[in-house]
Short mmCIF file of C-alpha atoms (C1' of nucleotides) in Angstrom, two decimals:
data_model
loop_
_atom_site.label_atom_id
_atom_site.label_comp_id
_atom_site.label_asym_id
_atom_site.label_seq_id
_atom_site.Cartn_x
_atom_site.Cartn_y
_atom_site.Cartn_z
CA MET A 1 -64.47 93.52 -58.06
CA LEU A 2 -67.35 92.26 -55.97
CA GLU A 3 -70.52 94.30 -55.88
CA LEU A 4 -70.78 96.19 -52.66
CA THR A 5 -74.57 96.17 -52.49
CA PHE A 6 -74.67 92.42 -53.10
CA LEU A 7 -72.00 91.91 -50.51
CA ARG A 8 -73.99 93.99 -48.03
CA GLU A 9 -77.26 92.20 -48.68
CA HIS A 10 -75.88 88.66 -49.07
CA ARG A 11 -73.10 88.74 -46.61
CA ASP A 12 -73.26 85.15 -45.41
CA GLU A 13 -73.58 83.72 -48.89
CA THR A 14 -70.62 85.71 -50.18
CA GLU A 15 -68.58 84.69 -47.19
CA ALA A 16 -69.35 81.00 -47.69
CA ARG A 17 -68.53 81.16 -51.39
CA LEU A 18 -65.33 83.07 -50.83
CA ALA A 19 -64.19 80.61 -48.19
CA LYS A 20 -63.66 78.01 -50.91
CA ARG A 21 -60.54 79.85 -51.90
CA ASN A 22 -58.97 79.08 -48.56
CA ILE A 23 -58.67 82.69 -47.58
CA ASP A 24 -59.90 84.73 -44.65
CA ALA A 25 -63.29 85.44 -46.18
CA LYS A 26 -64.88 86.57 -42.94
CA GLY A 27 -62.16 89.11 -42.22
CA LEU A 28 -62.14 90.51 -45.75
CA ILE A 29 -65.89 91.03 -45.80
CA GLU A 30 -66.06 92.43 -42.31
CA HIS A 31 -63.48 95.02 -43.21
CA ALA A 32 -65.28 95.94 -46.44
CA ILE A 33 -68.57 96.48 -44.61
CA GLU A 34 -66.83 98.55 -41.99
CA LEU A 35 -65.14 100.80 -44.57
CA ASP A 36 -68.41 101.13 -46.43
CA GLY A 37 -70.13 102.30 -43.25
CA VAL A 38 -67.60 105.08 -42.85
CA ARG A 39 -68.02 106.06 -46.46
CA ARG A 40 -71.79 106.19 -46.25
CA SER A 41 -72.01 108.25 -43.09
CA THR A 42 -69.52 110.71 -44.54
CA GLN A 43 -71.52 110.90 -47.74
CA THR A 44 -74.71 111.63 -45.85
CA GLU A 45 -73.08 114.36 -43.80
CA LEU A 46 -71.53 115.97 -46.85
CA ASP A 47 -74.79 115.92 -48.79
CA GLY A 48 -76.59 117.65 -45.95
CA THR A 49 -73.99 120.39 -45.66
CA GLN A 50 -73.90 120.88 -49.40
CA ALA A 51 -77.71 121.20 -49.43
CA GLU A 52 -77.43 123.96 -46.83
CA LEU A 53 -74.89 125.85 -48.88
CA ASN A 54 -76.96 125.48 -52.02
CA ALA A 55 -79.99 126.95 -50.27
CA LEU A 56 -77.90 129.81 -48.94
CA SER A 57 -76.48 130.59 -52.37
CA ARG A 58 -79.93 130.68 -53.84
CA SER A 59 -81.04 133.11 -51.17
CA VAL A 60 -78.07 135.39 -51.93
CA GLY A 61 -79.23 135.64 -55.50
CA GLU A 62 -82.76 136.52 -54.45
CA LEU A 63 -81.60 139.08 -51.88
CA MET A 64 -79.40 140.79 -54.46
CA LYS A 65 -82.29 140.96 -56.85
CA GLY A 66 -84.47 142.41 -54.13
CA GLY A 67 -81.81 145.06 -53.41
CA LYS A 68 -81.22 143.80 -49.88
CA LYS A 69 -77.47 144.26 -50.00
CA GLU A 70 -76.66 143.91 -46.28
CA GLU A 71 -78.61 140.71 -45.87
CA ALA A 72 -76.89 139.29 -48.90
CA GLU A 73 -73.49 140.13 -47.43
CA ALA A 74 -74.49 138.44 -44.17
CA ALA A 75 -75.44 135.30 -46.04
CA LYS A 76 -72.14 135.35 -47.89
CA ALA A 77 -70.28 135.52 -44.61
CA LYS A 78 -72.25 132.56 -43.31
CA SER A 79 -71.33 130.48 -46.31
CA ALA A 80 -67.62 130.62 -45.51
CA ALA A 81 -68.02 128.32 -42.54
CA LEU A 82 -70.12 125.89 -44.55
CA LYS A 83 -67.52 125.83 -47.27
CA ASP A 84 -64.84 124.95 -44.76
CA GLY A 85 -66.90 122.06 -43.54
CA ILE A 86 -67.60 120.89 -47.06
CA ALA A 87 -63.92 120.91 -47.96
CA ARG A 88 -63.09 118.82 -44.90
CA LEU A 89 -65.94 116.38 -45.57
CA LYS A 90 -64.93 116.02 -49.20
CA GLU A 91 -61.44 115.09 -48.14
CA ARG A 92 -62.79 112.58 -45.68
CA LEU A 93 -65.14 111.13 -48.28
CA GLU A 94 -62.38 110.77 -50.83
CA ALA A 95 -60.14 109.10 -48.30
CA SER A 96 -62.87 106.69 -47.23
CA GLU A 97 -63.75 105.89 -50.83
CA LYS A 98 -60.13 105.21 -51.60
CA SER A 99 -59.58 102.88 -48.67
CA LEU A 100 -62.78 101.04 -49.52
CA GLN A 101 -61.77 100.74 -53.16
CA ASP A 102 -58.23 99.68 -52.26
CA HIS A 103 -59.66 96.98 -50.08
CA LEU A 104 -62.35 95.74 -52.47
CA VAL A 105 -59.75 95.37 -55.18
CA THR A 106 -57.90 92.82 -53.06
CA ILE A 107 -60.92 90.52 -52.70
CA PRO A 108 -61.10 87.81 -55.37
CA ASN A 109 -64.35 86.75 -56.98
CA ALA A 110 -66.64 84.54 -54.94
CA PRO A 111 -66.67 81.02 -56.41
CA ASN A 112 -69.90 79.49 -57.65
CA ALA A 113 -71.62 76.91 -55.45
CA LYS A 114 -70.49 74.07 -57.76
CA VAL A 115 -66.80 74.93 -57.36
CA PRO A 116 -64.98 72.42 -55.18
CA PRO A 117 -63.06 73.88 -52.26
CA GLY A 118 -59.31 73.46 -52.28
CA SER A 119 -56.05 75.25 -52.75
CA THR A 120 -53.87 73.17 -55.08
CA PRO A 121 -54.21 71.84 -58.64
CA GLU A 122 -54.51 68.33 -57.16
CA GLU A 123 -57.89 69.30 -55.79
CA ASN A 124 -59.31 70.13 -59.21
CA THR A 125 -62.04 67.81 -60.45
CA VAL A 126 -61.59 65.87 -63.69
CA VAL A 127 -64.99 66.26 -65.30
CA MET A 128 -64.37 64.08 -68.33
CA GLN A 129 -61.65 62.72 -70.55
CA GLU A 130 -61.80 61.73 -74.20
CA GLY A 131 -59.56 60.53 -77.00
CA ALA A 132 -57.02 57.75 -77.17
CA ILE A 133 -53.58 58.47 -75.81
CA PRO A 134 -51.10 57.45 -78.51
CA GLU A 135 -48.33 54.93 -77.85
CA LEU A 136 -45.26 56.50 -79.36
CA GLY A 137 -42.54 54.06 -78.39
CA PRO A 138 -39.11 54.76 -77.00
CA ASN A 139 -37.90 56.95 -79.87
CA ALA A 140 -40.53 59.63 -79.40
CA LYS A 141 -39.13 63.14 -79.25
CA PRO A 142 -40.43 66.23 -77.50
CA HIS A 143 -41.59 69.05 -79.75
CA TRP A 144 -38.52 71.24 -79.29
CA GLU A 145 -36.35 68.46 -80.71
CA LEU A 146 -38.81 67.81 -83.52
CA GLY A 147 -38.93 71.48 -84.36
CA GLU A 148 -35.20 71.68 -84.66
CA GLU A 149 -34.91 68.43 -86.56
CA TYR A 150 -37.57 69.39 -89.10
CA GLY A 151 -36.48 73.00 -89.13
CA PHE A 152 -39.80 74.72 -88.51
CA LEU A 153 -39.34 75.96 -84.93
CA HIS A 154 -36.34 77.98 -83.77
CA MET A 155 -36.16 78.86 -80.11
CA ASP A 156 -32.53 79.92 -80.51
CA LEU A 157 -33.36 82.51 -83.17
CA GLY A 158 -36.01 83.93 -80.89
CA VAL A 159 -33.35 84.37 -78.23
CA LYS A 160 -31.18 86.22 -80.71
CA LEU A 161 -33.99 88.53 -81.79
CA THR A 162 -35.69 89.12 -78.50
CA GLY A 163 -34.98 86.75 -75.65
CA ALA A 164 -35.97 83.39 -74.24
CA GLY A 165 -39.58 82.43 -74.77
CA PHE A 166 -40.11 84.19 -78.07
CA PRO A 167 -40.36 81.39 -80.62
CA VAL A 168 -39.68 81.77 -84.34
CA TYR A 169 -41.72 79.57 -86.66
CA SER A 170 -40.73 79.00 -90.25
CA GLY A 171 -41.91 77.15 -93.33
CA GLN A 172 -44.45 74.46 -92.50
CA GLY A 173 -44.35 75.49 -88.86
CA ALA A 174 -45.41 79.03 -89.72
CA ARG A 175 -48.07 77.71 -92.04
CA LEU A 176 -49.35 75.40 -89.33
CA GLN A 177 -49.78 78.40 -86.99
CA ARG A 178 -51.71 80.31 -89.59
CA ALA A 179 -53.82 77.26 -90.40
CA LEU A 180 -54.77 76.76 -86.77
CA ILE A 181 -55.71 80.41 -86.34
CA ALA A 182 -57.86 80.37 -89.46
CA PHE A 183 -59.46 77.06 -88.46
CA PHE A 184 -60.34 78.30 -84.97
CA LEU A 185 -61.72 81.57 -86.28
CA ASP A 186 -63.84 79.80 -88.87
CA LYS A 187 -65.24 77.40 -86.28
CA ALA A 188 -66.12 80.26 -83.96
CA THR A 189 -67.76 82.19 -86.76
CA GLU A 190 -69.84 79.11 -87.59
CA ALA A 191 -70.89 78.99 -83.96
CA GLY A 192 -72.22 82.53 -84.18
CA TYR A 193 -69.29 84.53 -82.87
CA ARG A 194 -68.47 87.87 -84.49
CA GLU A 195 -64.84 88.30 -85.37
CA ILE A 196 -62.94 91.21 -83.85
CA ILE A 197 -59.45 92.46 -84.57
CA PRO A 198 -58.60 94.56 -81.54
CA PRO A 199 -55.56 96.64 -80.64
CA HIS A 200 -52.70 94.64 -79.18
CA MET A 201 -51.95 97.33 -76.65
CA VAL A 202 -54.34 98.76 -74.10
CA ASN A 203 -54.36 101.64 -71.64
CA ALA A 204 -54.41 101.27 -67.89
CA ALA A 205 -58.17 101.80 -67.65
CA SER A 206 -58.80 98.78 -69.86
CA ALA A 207 -56.29 96.65 -67.99
CA PHE A 208 -57.95 97.62 -64.73
CA ALA A 209 -61.46 96.87 -65.93
CA THR A 210 -60.76 93.24 -66.79
CA GLY A 211 -58.71 92.72 -63.65
CA GLN A 212 -55.14 92.65 -64.96
CA LEU A 213 -54.44 95.76 -62.92
CA PRO A 214 -53.69 95.99 -60.15
CA ASP A 215 -53.83 92.23 -59.48
CA LYS A 216 -51.44 91.02 -62.15
CA GLU A 217 -49.37 94.07 -62.88
CA GLY A 218 -46.12 92.13 -63.17
CA GLN A 219 -47.58 89.75 -65.74
CA MET A 220 -47.93 92.35 -68.47
CA TYR A 221 -45.34 94.03 -70.61
CA HIS A 222 -45.59 97.74 -69.98
CA ALA A 223 -44.56 100.31 -72.59
CA THR A 224 -43.84 103.04 -70.10
CA VAL A 225 -43.14 105.90 -72.50
CA ASP A 226 -46.79 105.88 -73.58
CA ASP A 227 -48.12 104.06 -70.53
CA LEU A 228 -49.61 101.24 -72.59
CA TYR A 229 -49.73 97.53 -71.88
CA LEU A 230 -49.18 94.68 -74.32
CA ILE A 231 -52.27 92.51 -74.04
CA PRO A 232 -51.84 89.19 -72.23
CA THR A 233 -55.02 87.94 -73.92
CA ALA A 234 -57.63 89.22 -76.37
CA GLU A 235 -60.06 89.11 -73.48
CA VAL A 236 -58.77 92.49 -72.36
CA PRO A 237 -59.51 94.60 -75.46
CA ILE A 238 -62.59 92.64 -76.52
CA THR A 239 -64.29 92.81 -73.14
CA ASN A 240 -63.39 96.49 -72.83
CA LEU A 241 -65.29 97.18 -76.02
CA TYR A 242 -68.30 97.35 -73.70
CA ARG A 243 -66.82 99.41 -70.90
CA ASP A 244 -69.24 102.11 -69.69
CA GLU A 245 -72.07 100.81 -71.84
CA ILE A 246 -75.71 100.11 -71.08
CA ILE A 247 -76.92 97.47 -73.49
CA ASP A 248 -80.55 96.73 -74.34
CA ALA A 249 -81.53 93.28 -73.12
CA ASP A 250 -82.56 92.19 -76.60
CA LYS A 251 -78.98 92.72 -77.81
CA LEU A 252 -77.78 89.95 -75.50
CA PRO A 253 -76.05 87.61 -75.67
CA ILE A 254 -73.06 89.23 -77.32
CA LYS A 255 -70.65 86.67 -78.76
CA ASN A 256 -67.29 87.88 -80.01
CA VAL A 257 -64.16 86.07 -81.10
CA GLY A 258 -60.74 87.48 -81.69
CA TYR A 259 -57.33 86.28 -82.67
CA THR A 260 -54.37 88.12 -81.16
CA PRO A 261 -50.85 87.39 -80.13
CA CYS A 262 -50.61 87.29 -76.34
CA PHE A 263 -47.73 88.68 -74.35
CA ARG A 264 -46.92 87.45 -70.87
CA ARG A 265 -43.87 88.15 -68.79
CA GLU A 266 -44.23 84.91 -66.80
CA ALA A 267 -41.72 86.27 -64.35
CA GLY A 268 -40.09 83.64 -62.18
CA SER A 269 -41.18 80.51 -64.00
CA TYR A 270 -38.23 78.67 -65.44
CA GLY A 271 -37.10 75.07 -65.59
CA ALA A 272 -37.48 71.86 -67.54
CA HIS A 273 -41.30 71.90 -67.50
CA VAL A 274 -41.35 75.20 -69.37
CA ARG A 275 -39.08 74.11 -72.21
CA GLY A 276 -39.91 74.76 -75.82
CA LEU A 277 -43.46 75.90 -76.35
CA ASN A 278 -44.76 74.81 -72.97
CA ARG A 279 -44.55 78.33 -71.61
CA VAL A 280 -43.57 81.27 -73.79
CA HIS A 281 -43.73 85.04 -73.58
CA GLN A 282 -45.53 85.43 -76.88
CA PHE A 283 -48.10 83.05 -78.28
CA ASP A 284 -51.13 83.17 -80.54
CA LYS A 285 -54.59 82.63 -79.22
CA VAL A 286 -58.14 82.73 -80.47
CA GLU A 287 -60.41 83.87 -77.68
CA ILE A 288 -64.18 83.75 -77.39
CA VAL A 289 -65.83 86.41 -75.24
CA ARG A 290 -69.47 86.65 -74.23
CA VAL A 291 -71.70 89.14 -72.51
CA GLU A 292 -74.74 87.45 -71.01
CA LYS A 293 -77.77 88.02 -68.85
CA PRO A 294 -77.07 86.61 -65.39
CA GLU A 295 -79.72 83.92 -65.72
CA ASN A 296 -78.06 82.56 -68.87
CA SER A 297 -74.39 82.80 -68.05
CA TYR A 298 -73.87 79.27 -66.73
CA ALA A 299 -75.61 77.72 -69.72
CA ALA A 300 -73.31 79.85 -71.86
CA LEU A 301 -70.30 78.52 -69.98
CA GLU A 302 -71.26 74.94 -70.80
CA GLU A 303 -71.89 75.90 -74.40
CA MET A 304 -68.40 77.36 -74.64
CA VAL A 305 -66.94 74.16 -73.22
CA GLU A 306 -68.78 72.17 -75.87
CA HIS A 307 -67.38 74.43 -78.55
CA VAL A 308 -63.83 73.86 -77.34
CA LYS A 309 -64.40 70.13 -77.10
CA GLY A 310 -65.45 70.17 -80.74
CA LEU A 311 -62.18 71.82 -81.68
CA LEU A 312 -60.10 69.32 -79.76
CA ARG A 313 -61.98 66.40 -81.27
CA ALA A 314 -61.48 67.83 -84.74
CA LEU A 315 -57.76 68.06 -84.03
CA GLU A 316 -57.83 64.44 -82.85
CA LEU A 317 -56.13 65.30 -79.59
CA PRO A 318 -56.70 63.37 -76.36
CA TYR A 319 -58.03 65.88 -73.85
CA ARG A 320 -59.67 66.21 -70.51
CA GLN A 321 -61.87 68.79 -68.82
CA LEU A 322 -61.06 70.06 -65.36
CA LEU A 323 -63.28 71.99 -62.97
CA LEU A 324 -60.87 74.14 -61.02
CA CYS A 325 -61.05 74.20 -57.25
CA GLY A 326 -61.46 77.49 -55.40
CA GLY A 327 -57.80 77.99 -54.69
CA ASP A 328 -56.60 77.25 -58.22
CA MET A 329 -59.02 79.58 -59.97
CA GLY A 330 -58.03 82.94 -61.30
CA PHE A 331 -58.65 86.02 -59.21
CA SER A 332 -61.59 87.31 -61.26
CA SER A 333 -63.35 84.05 -61.99
CA ALA A 334 -66.44 82.60 -60.33
CA MET A 335 -66.05 79.26 -62.07
CA THR A 336 -63.40 77.97 -64.45
CA TYR A 337 -63.00 74.91 -66.60
CA ASP A 338 -59.53 74.15 -67.87
CA MET A 339 -59.07 72.03 -70.97
CA GLU A 340 -55.86 70.04 -71.18
CA VAL A 341 -54.39 68.01 -74.01
CA PHE A 342 -52.08 65.10 -73.50
CA SER A 343 -48.59 65.55 -74.79
CA ALA A 344 -47.47 62.01 -75.51
CA ALA A 345 -43.75 62.67 -75.80
CA GLN A 346 -43.61 64.62 -72.55
CA GLN A 347 -46.14 62.31 -70.89
CA ARG A 348 -47.99 65.22 -69.34
CA TRP A 349 -51.16 67.27 -69.67
CA LEU A 350 -50.85 70.74 -71.15
CA GLU A 351 -53.40 73.44 -70.47
CA VAL A 352 -54.69 74.76 -73.78
CA SER A 353 -57.87 76.49 -72.73
CA SER A 354 -59.34 78.15 -69.72
CA ILE A 355 -63.04 78.92 -69.83
CA SER A 356 -64.47 81.13 -67.13
CA ASN A 357 -67.59 82.84 -65.95
CA PHE A 358 -66.76 86.10 -64.22
CA GLU A 359 -70.36 86.85 -63.32
CA THR A 360 -70.40 90.56 -62.42
CA PHE A 361 -66.81 90.72 -61.24
CA GLN A 362 -65.54 92.31 -64.43
CA THR A 363 -68.70 94.18 -65.36
CA ASN A 364 -68.66 95.93 -62.01
CA ARG A 365 -65.32 97.45 -62.91
CA LEU A 366 -66.29 97.84 -66.55
CA LYS A 367 -69.62 99.44 -65.68
CA LEU A 368 -71.09 97.14 -68.29
CA ARG A 369 -74.82 96.99 -67.72
CA TYR A 370 -77.90 95.93 -69.57
CA ARG A 371 -81.45 97.19 -69.35
CA GLY A 372 -83.79 94.41 -68.36
CA GLU A 373 -87.57 94.14 -68.48
CA ASP A 374 -87.95 96.53 -65.56
CA LYS A 375 -85.92 99.15 -67.50
CA LYS A 376 -83.41 99.29 -64.68
CA PRO A 377 -79.73 98.95 -65.57
CA ARG A 378 -78.18 95.81 -64.08
CA LEU A 379 -74.66 94.48 -64.32
CA ALA A 380 -74.29 91.88 -67.05
CA HIS A 381 -72.19 88.74 -66.80
CA THR A 382 -69.03 88.26 -68.83
CA LEU A 383 -67.37 85.02 -69.86
CA ASN A 384 -64.41 84.10 -71.93
CA GLY A 385 -62.42 81.10 -73.03
CA SER A 386 -59.51 80.19 -75.20
CA ALA A 387 -60.60 78.51 -78.38
CA LEU A 388 -57.75 77.84 -78.54
CA ALA A 389 -54.26 78.79 -77.37
CA LEU A 390 -51.80 77.87 -80.06
CA ALA A 391 -48.34 77.23 -78.72
CA ARG A 392 -49.24 74.22 -76.60
CA ILE A 393 -51.68 72.89 -79.15
CA VAL A 394 -48.81 72.90 -81.61
CA ALA A 395 -46.59 71.15 -79.09
CA ALA A 396 -49.09 68.36 -78.49
CA LEU A 397 -50.05 68.11 -82.13
CA ILE A 398 -46.55 67.54 -83.43
CA GLU A 399 -45.52 65.25 -80.59
CA ASN A 400 -48.58 63.04 -80.82
CA ASN A 401 -48.48 62.81 -84.59
CA GLN A 402 -44.79 62.12 -85.14
CA GLY A 403 -44.03 59.09 -87.26
CA PRO A 404 -41.35 57.59 -89.42
CA ASP A 405 -42.39 59.58 -92.51
CA GLY A 406 -42.97 62.89 -90.84
CA ILE A 407 -45.53 64.65 -88.69
CA ARG A 408 -49.12 63.97 -89.63
CA ILE A 409 -51.61 66.85 -89.91
CA PRO A 410 -55.14 66.03 -88.71
CA LYS A 411 -57.73 65.86 -91.47
CA ALA A 412 -59.73 68.86 -90.34
CA LEU A 413 -56.67 71.04 -90.61
CA GLN A 414 -55.41 69.85 -93.99
CA PRO A 415 -57.51 72.26 -96.06
CA TYR A 416 -55.87 75.03 -94.08
CA THR A 417 -52.27 73.82 -94.16
CA GLY A 418 -52.30 72.64 -97.74
CA PHE A 419 -50.16 69.66 -96.76
CA THR A 420 -50.82 66.40 -94.94
CA LEU A 421 -47.37 65.80 -93.51
CA ILE A 422 -44.60 67.93 -92.09
CA THR A 423 -41.40 66.65 -93.64
CA LYS A 424 -37.70 67.33 -93.37
"C1'" G B 1 -44.11 117.02 -84.76
"C1'" G B 2 -46.22 122.44 -86.02
"C1'" A B 3 -50.78 125.75 -86.53
"C1'" G B 4 -55.97 126.37 -85.77
"C1'" A B 5 -61.08 124.80 -84.25
"C1'" G B 6 -63.89 122.14 -80.94
"C1'" G B 7 -65.60 118.57 -76.86
"C1'" U B 8 -73.23 119.66 -73.72
"C1'" G B 9 -78.47 114.20 -72.76
"C1'" G B 10 -79.46 107.96 -77.58
"C1'" C B 11 -78.43 111.49 -81.86
"C1'" A B 12 -78.58 116.61 -83.73
"C1'" G B 13 -78.13 121.20 -81.45
"C1'" A B 14 -79.06 125.80 -78.02
"C1'" G B 15 -77.30 127.88 -73.58
"C1'" C B 16 -71.92 131.53 -72.29
"C1'" G B 17 -72.37 133.65 -64.09
"C1'" G B 18 -78.13 132.49 -60.43
"C1'" U B 19 -84.49 129.50 -60.48
"C1'" C B 20 -80.20 124.99 -66.18
"C1'" G B 21 -80.01 118.02 -65.20
"C1'" A B 22 -80.03 121.59 -68.99
"C1'" A B 23 -84.36 125.00 -74.69
"C1'" U B 24 -85.67 122.88 -79.36
"C1'" G B 25 -85.75 119.01 -83.04
"C1'" C B 26 -85.20 113.80 -84.12
"C1'" G B 27 -85.47 109.07 -82.10
"C1'" G B 28 -87.77 105.91 -78.14
"C1'" C B 29 -91.96 104.67 -74.66
"C1'" G B 30 -97.16 105.36 -73.10
"C1'" G B 31 -101.93 107.48 -74.35
"C1'" U B 32 -106.02 109.96 -77.38
"C1'" C B 33 -108.02 109.43 -82.27
"C1'" U B 34 -108.64 105.21 -86.14
"C1'" U B 35 -111.74 98.97 -88.49
"C1'" G B 36 -106.08 98.80 -88.61
"C1'" A B 37 -101.88 101.75 -89.76
"C1'" A B 38 -100.03 106.56 -90.74
"C1'" A B 39 -100.68 111.62 -89.55
"C1'" A B 40 -102.06 114.87 -85.66
"C1'" C B 41 -102.31 115.86 -80.51
"C1'" C B 42 -101.00 114.96 -75.06
"C1'" G B 43 -97.60 112.99 -71.54
"C1'" C B 44 -93.05 110.53 -70.33
"C1'" U B 45 -87.97 109.65 -71.74
"C1'" U B 46 -79.70 110.17 -68.22
"C1'" U B 47 -76.82 107.98 -64.58
"C1'" G B 48 -74.35 107.27 -59.91
"C1'" C B 49 -74.35 107.88 -54.64
"C1'" U B 50 -77.26 108.60 -50.37
"C1'" C B 51 -81.59 109.03 -46.56
"C1'" G B 52 -86.33 106.50 -45.93
"C1'" C B 53 -90.49 100.47 -44.38
"C1'" A B 54 -92.67 103.26 -48.15
"C1'" A B 55 -94.46 107.57 -50.31
"C1'" G B 56 -90.84 110.69 -51.23
"C1'" G B 57 -86.35 113.58 -50.23
"C1'" G B 58 -80.97 115.12 -50.62
"C1'" C B 59 -76.14 115.25 -53.23
"C1'" A B 60 -73.19 114.79 -57.63
"C1'" A B 61 -72.28 114.69 -63.04
"C1'" C B 62 -72.42 119.44 -69.40
"C1'" G B 63 -64.42 115.39 -71.84
"C1'" G B 64 -60.85 114.55 -66.86
"C1'" G B 65 -58.59 117.31 -62.86
"C1'" G B 66 -57.79 121.97 -60.34
"C1'" G B 67 -59.03 127.29 -59.47
"C1'" U B 68 -62.08 132.10 -59.11
"C1'" U B 69 -67.13 133.13 -56.93
"C1'" C B 70 -72.18 133.40 -52.02
"C1'" G B 71 -73.31 130.74 -56.77
"C1'" A B 72 -70.01 127.76 -62.83
"C1'" A B 73 -72.27 123.98 -68.50
"C1'" U B 74 -71.03 129.22 -68.61
"C1'" C B 75 -64.81 132.75 -66.35
"C1'" C B 76 -59.35 131.08 -65.52
"C1'" C B 77 -55.41 127.11 -65.45
"C1'" U B 78 -54.01 122.24 -66.82
"C1'" C B 79 -54.39 117.44 -68.94
"C1'" C B 80 -56.86 114.22 -72.40
"C1'" C B 81 -59.52 113.48 -76.82
"C1'" U B 82 -61.71 114.73 -81.72
"C1'" C B 83 -61.66 117.53 -86.27
"C1'" U B 84 -59.14 120.78 -90.17
"C1'" C B 85 -54.51 122.37 -92.42
"C1'" C B 86 -49.07 121.58 -92.81
"C1'" G B 87 -44.97 118.12 -92.15
"C1'" C B 88 -43.53 112.87 -91.82
"C1'" C B 89 -44.92 107.99 -93.16
"C1'" A B 90 -46.93 101.91 -93.99
#
RNA sequence: GGAGAGGUGGCAGAGCGGUCGAAUGCGGCGGUCUUGAAAACCGCUUUGCUCGCAAGGGCAACGGGGGUUCGAAUCCCUCCCUCUCCGCCA
């Protein structure tokens, strides 16, 4: 959620930044300012009336003590009218706060100045590309065929147990998952991230604070009996660790990493391009999450990108870095890089990481602040990125490394898998 | 799941209908003293909203919500959470 005071004081800037998303920025902001005006005038009026009543109540106490019974009764009678007014004003204030809130929640984050305008993935910028794209020849198979052939991935069993999009890994496939998770966690720990094992379900307040609610309600699995949500990413619980906190400036930056399974309903996305592991309802992901001072957050973003690049290089995967255009960015993000690996058998790029700076968009909802040099609490910046998301990494890894003898495991991963080749 | 106890400031812990945003202690910050440090002493030490150019005001918050009252941290209702005991259980 955008900061109201910032929006008020930097109206033109916010409008210009927001316009990159190809939405009616002017209209959205105008309406917000208007609703805020109503809220503020109501607040002022209510405060004044409440002050009057407070003074009156105090005088009643003093009159009683002084034995002036009649005067006290007169004051009591006077307070009735004030109370009426206060009740009405409170209602009005609540209503105006609610309409303001309801409106603010519909405004996406304002993109950073560097973000290219645009509305489709075609308008994203390719920042860089690295790694040789393997020539597999005509007999190359997509990962879902390889998985079946080698017997380590079973989409059909997942259907039996749960439904489409819930893969079952077995044998070397299961071990490969575990190896990747351990490898990613170790690399993040080396880079100074603290490992977190969070709950895999969160309450509505947490889902709201990181922006899953109300914006992406339909994307999450909802356990209605207890009103809990299955996390779509570790970002949700890990970022919410700091909800309602004021952190001393010298404690920043905070760098956390967590592995969790991720659950996404992905309602309405079916077809050939989502076969196999390309898009599933449950996948494993190692996520890095940072809390930063505003002046450092963009340097942190680049640092996170470098970290992810290191992982992709170690896995010997051809990859590229995309700077998302305004219209393709997530609702809460101010700037997002996507990392994609090339899946040689499918001849397409697969998104395996999304690294974003949310600036104060999340912390405003989280009420996550830090105390700077001036001792005043200010909203911190939050960032997060996948490092990395497993299912598609596995897809690309096994497709790109298929050969006549089996599927080759990259060197960096071999200490973790305990084998160098996936065989039949 | 059953029974009981309790939720107050960074922490500990008072307050149990009025002047209590809240005693006191600890911690933290600033100062005095000291060659320096410690001790001692003095002062300061929550957050949000709002009015104001500012100085400085006002309002709200004692787990959440509602109620009683001229007035609630204090009384009542309700929800949530924590702890103890019992039951169940990886």
